[in-house]
CSV table of C-alpha atoms in Angstrom, one decimal:
chain,number,residue,atom,x,y,z
A,235,MET,CA,-4.7,-1.1,35.4
A,236,MET,CA,-4.6,-4.6,33.8
A,237,ILE,CA,-7.7,-5.8,35.7
A,238,LYS,CA,-9.7,-2.9,34.3
A,239,SER,CA,-8.6,-3.8,30.7
A,240,VAL,CA,-9.8,-7.4,31.3
A,241,ALA,CA,-13.2,-6.1,32.3
A,242,TRP,CA,-13.4,-3.9,29.3
A,243,ALA,CA,-12.6,-6.9,27.0
A,244,VAL,CA,-15.7,-8.5,28.4
A,245,ALA,CA,-17.8,-5.4,27.8
A,246,THR,CA,-16.5,-5.1,24.2
A,247,ALA,CA,-17.3,-8.7,23.5
A,248,LEU,CA,-20.8,-8.1,24.5
A,249,LEU,CA,-21.0,-4.9,22.5
A,250,MET,CA,-19.6,-6.4,19.3
A,251,GLY,CA,-21.6,-9.6,19.6
A,252,CYS,CA,-19.9,-12.3,21.6
A,253,ALA,CA,-21.3,-13.1,25.0
A,254,GLY,CA,-19.2,-14.7,27.7
A,255,SER,CA,-21.3,-17.8,27.7
A,256,GLY,CA,-20.3,-18.6,24.1
A,257,THR,CA,-23.6,-17.5,22.6
A,258,THR,CA,-23.0,-15.5,19.5
A,259,LEU,CA,-24.8,-12.2,19.4
A,260,LYS,CA,-24.4,-11.1,15.8
A,261,PRO,CA,-24.7,-7.4,14.9
A,262,ALA,CA,-27.9,-6.8,13.1
A,263,PRO,CA,-27.5,-6.7,9.3
A,264,LEU,CA,-28.3,-3.4,7.7
A,265,LYS,CA,-31.5,-3.6,5.7
A,266,LYS,CA,-32.6,-1.3,2.9
A,267,ILE,CA,-34.7,1.6,4.2
A,268,ALA,CA,-38.1,1.3,2.8
A,269,SER,CA,-39.0,5.0,2.8
A,270,PRO,CA,-35.8,7.1,3.4
A,271,GLU,CA,-36.5,10.7,4.3
A,272,VAL,CA,-33.0,12.2,4.8
A,273,ARG,CA,-29.5,11.6,3.6
A,274,GLY,CA,-26.1,12.6,4.9
A,275,VAL,CA,-24.0,15.0,2.8
A,276,GLU,CA,-20.3,15.3,3.5
A,277,VAL,CA,-19.1,18.8,4.0
A,278,TRP,CA,-15.4,18.1,4.7
A,279,ASP,CA,-13.2,15.5,6.3
A,280,ARG,CA,-9.8,15.7,8.0
A,281,ARG,CA,-7.5,13.3,10.0
A,282,VAL,CA,-6.2,14.6,13.3
A,283,GLY,CA,-4.4,11.5,14.6
A,284,PRO,CA,-5.5,8.3,16.3
A,285,SER,CA,-7.2,8.4,19.7
A,286,GLY,CA,-7.0,4.6,20.1
A,287,LEU,CA,-9.5,2.4,21.8
A,288,LEU,CA,-10.8,3.1,25.3
A,289,THR,CA,-9.4,6.6,25.8
A,290,GLY,CA,-11.0,9.9,26.8
A,291,LEU,CA,-9.6,11.8,23.8
A,292,ARG,CA,-12.4,13.7,22.1
A,293,PRO,CA,-12.2,16.7,19.8
A,294,VAL,CA,-13.8,19.8,21.3
A,295,VAL,CA,-15.3,22.8,19.5
A,296,SER,CA,-14.8,26.2,21.2
A,297,GLY,CA,-15.7,29.4,19.4
A,298,ASP,CA,-14.8,29.0,15.8
A,299,GLN,CA,-12.1,26.3,16.3
A,300,ILE,CA,-11.9,22.6,16.8
A,301,PHE,CA,-9.2,21.3,19.2
A,302,ALA,CA,-7.9,17.8,19.2
A,303,GLY,CA,-5.1,15.7,20.6
A,304,ASP,CA,-4.0,12.2,19.8
A,305,ARG,CA,-2.4,9.4,21.8
A,306,LYS,CA,1.1,10.3,20.5
A,307,GLY,CA,0.8,13.8,22.0
A,308,VAL,CA,0.1,15.8,18.9
A,309,ILE,CA,-2.3,18.8,19.3
A,310,THR,CA,-4.2,19.9,16.2
A,311,VAL,CA,-6.4,23.0,15.8
A,312,LEU,CA,-8.8,23.3,12.9
A,313,SER,CA,-11.1,26.0,11.7
A,314,LEU,CA,-14.8,25.1,11.4
A,315,ASP,CA,-14.3,24.6,7.7
A,316,GLY,CA,-11.6,22.0,8.3
A,317,LYS,CA,-8.4,24.0,7.7
A,318,VAL,CA,-5.4,23.3,9.9
A,319,GLN,CA,-4.6,26.4,11.9
A,320,TRP,CA,-1.7,25.0,13.8
A,321,ARG,CA,-0.3,21.6,14.9
A,322,LYS,CA,2.2,20.8,17.6
A,323,ARG,CA,4.0,17.7,18.8
A,324,THR,CA,4.4,17.4,22.6
A,325,ALA,CA,6.4,15.1,24.8
A,326,HIS,CA,3.3,13.5,26.4
A,327,ARG,CA,1.1,10.5,25.6
A,328,PHE,CA,-2.4,11.9,25.8
A,329,THR,CA,-5.2,9.7,27.1
A,330,ALA,CA,-8.0,12.3,27.7
A,331,GLY,CA,-9.0,15.8,26.6
A,332,PRO,CA,-8.8,18.4,25.7
A,333,GLY,CA,-10.6,20.6,28.1
A,334,VAL,CA,-10.8,24.1,26.6
A,335,ALA,CA,-11.6,27.5,28.1
A,336,GLY,CA,-10.1,30.9,28.2
A,337,ASP,CA,-6.5,30.7,27.0
A,338,LEU,CA,-5.9,27.1,28.0
A,339,LEU,CA,-6.0,23.6,26.6
A,340,VAL,CA,-5.8,20.9,29.2
A,341,PHE,CA,-5.1,17.1,28.6
A,342,GLY,CA,-4.7,14.0,30.8
A,343,THR,CA,-1.8,11.7,30.2
A,344,ARG,CA,-1.0,8.0,30.3
A,345,ASP,CA,1.8,8.7,32.8
A,346,GLY,CA,-0.6,10.2,35.3
A,347,ALA,CA,-0.4,14.0,34.8
A,348,VAL,CA,-2.7,16.9,33.9
A,349,VAL,CA,-0.9,19.2,31.4
A,350,ALA,CA,-1.9,22.6,30.2
A,351,PHE,CA,-1.0,24.4,27.0
A,352,GLY,CA,-1.6,27.8,25.5
A,353,ARG,CA,-4.6,27.9,23.3
A,354,GLN,CA,-3.0,30.1,20.7
A,355,ASP,CA,0.1,28.1,19.9
A,356,GLY,CA,0.3,25.0,22.2
A,357,SER,CA,3.1,26.4,24.3
A,358,PRO,CA,3.5,24.6,27.7
A,359,VAL,CA,1.9,26.4,30.7
A,360,TRP,CA,2.0,23.9,33.6
A,361,GLN,CA,2.1,20.2,34.4
A,362,THR,CA,0.7,18.6,37.6
A,363,PRO,CA,1.2,14.9,38.6
A,364,VAL,CA,-1.9,12.9,39.7
A,365,SER,CA,-2.2,9.5,41.2
A,366,SER,CA,-2.8,7.5,38.0
A,367,GLU,CA,-3.6,7.6,34.3
A,368,VAL,CA,-6.3,10.1,33.3
A,369,LEU,CA,-9.1,8.6,31.3
A,370,SER,CA,-11.7,11.4,31.0
A,371,ALA,CA,-11.2,14.9,29.8
A,372,PRO,CA,-10.3,17.5,32.4
A,373,VAL,CA,-12.9,20.3,32.8
A,374,ILE,CA,-12.0,24.0,33.0
A,375,ASP,CA,-14.5,26.1,34.9
A,376,GLY,CA,-13.5,29.6,36.1
A,377,GLU,CA,-10.5,29.5,38.3
A,378,LEU,CA,-10.4,25.7,38.7
A,379,VAL,CA,-9.5,22.7,36.5
A,380,PHE,CA,-11.3,19.5,37.5
A,381,ALA,CA,-9.6,16.2,36.7
A,382,ARG,CA,-10.2,12.6,37.6
A,383,ALA,CA,-7.6,9.8,37.8
A,384,GLY,CA,-8.3,6.2,37.0
A,385,ASP,CA,-7.9,5.1,40.6
A,386,GLY,CA,-10.9,7.2,41.7
A,387,ARG,CA,-9.3,10.3,42.9
A,388,ILE,CA,-10.8,13.6,41.8
A,389,TYR,CA,-8.8,16.8,41.8
A,390,GLY,CA,-9.5,20.5,41.8
A,391,LEU,CA,-6.5,22.3,40.4
A,392,ASN,CA,-5.7,26.0,40.2
A,393,VAL,CA,-6.2,27.1,36.6
A,394,ALA,CA,-3.2,29.5,36.7
A,395,ASP,CA,-0.4,27.2,37.8
A,396,GLY,CA,-1.9,23.7,38.2
A,397,SER,CA,-1.4,23.6,42.0
A,398,ARG,CA,-3.8,21.4,44.0
A,399,VAL,CA,-6.7,23.2,45.6
A,400,TRP,CA,-8.4,20.0,46.8
A,401,THR,CA,-8.5,16.2,46.3
A,402,GLN,CA,-11.3,13.8,46.9
A,403,ASP,CA,-10.3,10.1,47.2
A,404,ARG,CA,-12.9,7.5,46.2
A,405,ALA,CA,-12.2,3.8,46.2
A,406,VAL,CA,-12.8,1.7,43.1
A,407,PRO,CA,-13.9,-1.9,42.9
A,408,ALA,CA,-11.3,-4.6,42.2
A,409,LEU,CA,-12.8,-5.2,38.7
A,410,SER,CA,-14.4,-2.5,36.6
A,411,LEU,CA,-14.6,-1.3,33.0
A,412,ARG,CA,-11.6,0.6,31.6
A,413,GLY,CA,-12.7,4.3,31.4
A,414,THR,CA,-14.3,6.9,33.6
A,415,ALA,CA,-17.3,9.1,33.0
A,416,PRO,CA,-16.4,12.7,32.3
A,417,LEU,CA,-16.9,15.0,35.2
A,418,LEU,CA,-19.9,17.4,34.8
A,419,VAL,CA,-19.8,20.9,36.3
A,420,GLY,CA,-23.1,22.5,37.4
A,421,VAL,CA,-23.9,25.5,39.5
A,422,GLY,CA,-21.7,25.1,42.6
A,423,ALA,CA,-21.1,21.4,42.1
A,424,VAL,CA,-19.0,18.8,40.3
A,425,TYR,CA,-20.9,15.6,39.4
A,426,ALA,CA,-19.1,12.3,38.9
A,427,GLY,CA,-20.3,8.8,37.9
A,428,MET,CA,-18.3,6.2,39.8
A,429,ASP,CA,-17.1,2.7,39.3
A,430,ASN,CA,-19.1,1.5,42.3
A,431,GLY,CA,-22.4,2.3,40.6
A,432,ARG,CA,-23.0,5.6,42.4
A,433,VAL,CA,-23.2,9.2,41.4
A,434,ILE,CA,-21.7,11.9,43.7
A,435,ALA,CA,-21.9,15.6,43.8
A,436,LEU,CA,-18.9,17.5,45.2
A,437,ASN,CA,-18.7,21.1,46.4
A,438,ARG,CA,-17.0,22.9,43.6
A,439,SER,CA,-14.9,25.1,45.9
A,440,ASP,CA,-13.5,22.5,48.3
A,441,GLY,CA,-14.4,19.0,46.9
A,442,GLU,CA,-16.5,18.0,49.9
A,443,PRO,CA,-19.3,15.6,49.2
A,444,MET,CA,-22.8,17.2,48.9
A,445,TRP,CA,-24.8,14.1,48.2
A,446,GLU,CA,-24.4,10.6,46.9
A,447,GLU,CA,-27.0,8.4,45.2
A,448,THR,CA,-27.0,4.8,44.0
A,449,VAL,CA,-27.6,4.0,40.3
A,450,SER,CA,-27.0,0.2,40.5
A,451,ILE,CA,-26.1,-2.2,43.3
A,452,PRO,CA,-23.5,-4.9,42.6
A,453,SER,CA,-25.1,-8.3,42.4
A,454,GLY,CA,-24.2,-11.8,41.0
A,455,ARG,CA,-21.7,-14.4,41.9
A,456,SER,CA,-18.7,-13.4,39.8
A,457,GLU,CA,-16.7,-10.2,39.8
A,458,VAL,CA,-17.8,-9.7,36.1
A,459,ASP,CA,-21.4,-10.0,37.1
A,460,ARG,CA,-20.9,-7.4,39.8
A,461,ILE,CA,-19.6,-4.6,37.4
A,462,VAL,CA,-21.8,-1.6,37.9
A,463,ASP,CA,-19.7,1.3,36.5
A,464,VAL,CA,-21.4,4.6,35.7
A,465,ASP,CA,-19.1,5.4,32.7
A,466,ALA,CA,-21.5,7.0,30.2
A,467,ASP,CA,-21.6,10.8,30.1
A,468,LEU,CA,-24.0,12.3,32.7
A,469,LEU,CA,-26.7,14.5,31.4
A,470,LEU,CA,-27.9,17.6,33.2
A,471,VAL,CA,-31.2,19.2,32.1
A,472,ASP,CA,-32.3,22.1,34.2
A,473,SER,CA,-32.2,20.7,37.7
A,474,ILE,CA,-32.4,17.0,36.8
A,475,LEU,CA,-29.3,14.8,36.5
A,476,TYR,CA,-29.6,11.6,34.4
A,477,ALA,CA,-27.2,8.8,34.9
A,478,SER,CA,-27.0,5.2,33.7
A,479,SER,CA,-25.0,2.2,34.7
A,480,TYR,CA,-23.4,-0.7,32.8
A,481,ALA,CA,-25.2,-3.0,35.2
A,482,GLY,CA,-28.6,-2.2,33.8
A,483,ASP,CA,-30.1,0.8,35.6
A,484,MET,CA,-30.9,4.4,34.8
A,485,VAL,CA,-32.0,7.1,37.2
A,486,ALA,CA,-33.1,10.7,37.2
A,487,ILE,CA,-31.8,12.6,40.2
A,488,ASN,CA,-32.6,16.0,41.6
A,489,ALA,CA,-29.2,17.7,41.1
A,490,TYR,CA,-29.5,19.9,44.2
A,491,ASN,CA,-30.4,17.3,46.9
A,492,GLY,CA,-29.6,14.0,45.3
A,493,MET,CA,-33.2,12.7,45.6
A,494,PRO,CA,-34.2,10.2,42.8
A,495,GLN,CA,-37.1,11.3,40.7
A,496,TRP,CA,-37.5,8.0,38.8
A,497,ARG,CA,-35.6,4.8,38.1
A,498,ARG,CA,-35.9,2.2,35.4
A,499,ALA,CA,-34.1,-1.0,34.2
A,500,LEU,CA,-32.0,0.3,31.3
A,501,GLY,CA,-28.2,-0.1,31.3
A,502,SER,CA,-25.9,2.0,29.1
A,503,TYR,CA,-22.3,2.8,28.8
A,504,ALA,CA,-22.7,4.6,25.4
A,505,GLY,CA,-24.6,7.7,26.8
A,506,MET,CA,-27.6,9.9,26.1
A,507,ASP,CA,-28.9,13.2,24.7
A,508,GLN,CA,-32.1,15.2,24.9
A,509,ASP,CA,-34.5,17.5,23.3
A,510,SER,CA,-37.7,19.1,24.7
A,511,ASN,CA,-39.7,15.8,24.3
A,512,CYS,CA,-37.3,13.0,25.0
A,513,ILE,CA,-34.2,11.7,26.8
A,514,TYR,CA,-32.6,9.6,24.1
A,515,VAL,CA,-30.3,6.8,25.3
A,516,THR,CA,-28.5,3.9,23.6
A,517,ASP,CA,-28.5,0.8,25.9
A,518,ASN,CA,-26.0,-2.0,26.3
A,519,GLU,CA,-27.5,-3.9,23.4
A,520,SER,CA,-27.5,-0.9,21.0
A,521,VAL,CA,-31.2,-0.4,21.3
A,522,VAL,CA,-32.1,3.3,21.1
A,523,TRP,CA,-34.8,4.5,23.5
A,524,CYS,CA,-36.9,7.7,23.7
A,525,LEU,CA,-37.8,8.2,27.4
A,526,ASP,CA,-40.3,10.7,28.9
A,527,PRO,CA,-38.1,13.1,30.9
A,528,ALA,CA,-40.6,13.4,33.7
A,529,SER,CA,-41.4,9.7,34.3
A,530,GLY,CA,-38.8,7.6,32.4
A,531,ALA,CA,-41.6,5.9,30.5
A,532,ALA,CA,-40.6,4.6,27.1
A,533,LEU,CA,-42.2,6.6,24.2
A,534,TRP,CA,-40.5,4.4,21.6
A,535,LYS,CA,-37.5,2.2,21.0
A,536,GLN,CA,-35.5,1.2,18.0
A,537,ASP,CA,-34.0,-2.3,18.1
A,538,LYS,CA,-33.2,-2.9,14.4
A,539,LEU,CA,-29.5,-1.9,15.0
A,540,LYS,CA,-28.9,-4.4,17.9
A,541,TYR,CA,-25.3,-5.2,18.8
A,542,ARG,CA,-23.9,-2.8,16.2
A,543,GLY,CA,-21.9,-0.9,18.9
A,544,LEU,CA,-23.9,2.3,18.6
A,545,THR,CA,-22.7,5.6,20.0
A,546,ALA,CA,-24.8,7.7,22.2
A,547,PRO,CA,-27.6,9.5,20.3
A,548,ALA,CA,-27.4,13.1,19.1
A,549,SER,CA,-30.4,15.3,18.5
A,550,PHE,CA,-29.9,16.9,15.1
A,551,LYS,CA,-32.2,19.0,13.0
A,552,GLY,CA,-35.3,17.4,14.4
A,553,ASN,CA,-34.1,13.9,14.1
A,554,VAL,CA,-31.9,11.5,16.2
A,555,VAL,CA,-28.5,10.4,14.9
A,556,VAL,CA,-26.3,7.4,16.0
A,557,ALA,CA,-23.1,6.0,14.5
A,558,ASP,CA,-21.8,2.4,14.6
A,559,TYR,CA,-18.8,0.1,14.6
A,560,GLN,CA,-18.6,0.1,10.8
A,561,GLY,CA,-18.6,3.9,10.5
A,562,TYR,CA,-22.3,4.1,9.4
A,563,VAL,CA,-24.4,7.0,10.6
A,564,HIS,CA,-28.1,6.3,11.1
A,565,TRP,CA,-30.9,8.9,11.1
A,566,LEU,CA,-33.9,8.1,13.3
A,567,SER,CA,-37.2,9.9,13.4
A,568,ALA,CA,-37.5,11.7,16.7
A,569,VAL,CA,-41.3,11.1,16.7
A,570,THR,CA,-41.4,7.3,16.0
A,571,GLY,CA,-37.8,6.1,16.2
A,572,GLN,CA,-38.0,4.6,12.7
A,573,ILE,CA,-34.8,4.5,10.6
A,574,ILE,CA,-35.2,7.3,8.0
A,575,GLY,CA,-31.7,7.7,6.6
A,576,ARG,CA,-28.2,6.2,6.5
A,577,SER,CA,-24.7,7.2,5.3
A,578,ARG,CA,-21.1,5.9,5.6
A,579,ALA,CA,-19.0,8.5,7.4
A,580,ALA,CA,-15.9,6.4,8.1
A,581,THR,CA,-14.3,3.0,7.5
A,582,ASP,CA,-13.1,2.8,11.1
A,583,PRO,CA,-15.4,2.3,14.1
A,584,VAL,CA,-17.1,5.4,15.5
A,585,ARG,CA,-17.3,5.2,19.3
A,586,MET,CA,-17.6,8.9,20.2
A,587,PRO,CA,-21.0,10.4,20.2
A,588,PRO,CA,-21.6,12.6,17.1
A,589,GLN,CA,-21.3,16.3,18.0
A,590,VAL,CA,-23.7,19.0,16.7
A,591,VAL,CA,-21.7,22.1,15.8
A,592,ASP,CA,-22.8,25.2,14.0
A,593,GLY,CA,-25.7,23.3,12.4
A,594,ARG,CA,-23.6,20.4,11.2
A,595,LEU,CA,-22.7,17.0,12.5
A,596,LEU,CA,-19.1,16.1,13.5
A,597,VAL,CA,-18.4,12.3,13.4
A,598,ILE,CA,-15.1,11.2,14.7
A,599,ASP,CA,-13.7,7.7,14.1
A,600,GLU,CA,-11.2,5.9,16.4
A,601,ASP,CA,-8.4,6.4,13.9
A,602,GLY,CA,-8.7,10.2,14.3
A,603,GLY,CA,-10.8,11.0,11.2
A,604,ILE,CA,-13.2,13.9,11.5
A,605,ASN,CA,-16.1,13.8,9.0
A,606,VAL,CA,-18.5,16.8,9.0
A,607,LEU,CA,-21.9,16.0,7.7
A,608,ASP,CA,-25.1,17.9,6.9
A,609,SER,CA,-28.5,16.4,6.2
A,610,ARG,CA,-30.7,16.9,3.2
A,611,PRO,CA,-34.2,15.7,2.3
A,612,TYR,CA,-33.9,12.4,0.4
A,613,ALA,CA,-34.5,12.9,-3.3
A,614,GLY,CA,-34.5,9.3,-4.5
């Protein structure tokens, strides 16, 4: 997958402030907040092992536990107060996961396999080879595990033994970003953002296509110009599926029939979140937007953090939170988008979206540090 890595190097250069034309796009300097309203308070921190750059490793909270895996194949399970419950070294090199449900933890590996372990102690349960490296977390849903290989193939596997129930083969462009959007399971369907700029819905039971819709059409003279990957997490709200493309488009799609509801020029590979008023999205230049869910109209945007490599937003306690490449966490007003608070959660870059768990905020840096924050009114 060397060609995918080359493409990602281009994207990372743009993200961190160096355009291919030689024009320097410097990350916006952090300025003192004139009237801070909130501050981050550290509750606890713990290191669970490095995920590395450009993997699909992302700690997951299930019940009262946090499950994590690192690129060296170590599984760590924490309680919600940060205590290590168990840790186990495996023989695999994890690149994605875990997916967690029932009694199973499921990971994808660099060597092209989906591997399942017991939730209680990490004992091996099954291992299934797939066609290439797995770069987004497998998803467990009922009697099936859904996984996606880097070459475009999507698998439905039997949750009991890992045997293949169905396979859907989708071609990928010659040049694309390294990474794949996580699969999203809805009622009766599995949704996938593809490297060709399209979103597909597959029948959950047999993998047959139900509909397919374009987010972005490749354009431009060079292969780099024609990158249209839909790599950001898809967002499903009621019956509407929101998807964004690296190429510069975002679309709201009826999840049942694939009909577009609205479309606007706004590219993102970071991702989005929502509350009852807004779809929050971080674009390719690290501008944060609040969009009207029904029309896509911009209600506000925050551009004072440009080129800081922002994560997807997280809606948290009535505000919006993003983290950046220097480990800072920024609080934005959900009403105006103004920056109302800031704290340093890590010294390493934060690339995973902050997760809201049990009324607190989990911030995970790329070296495997988990920092759990709460927010308090700013007292001066």
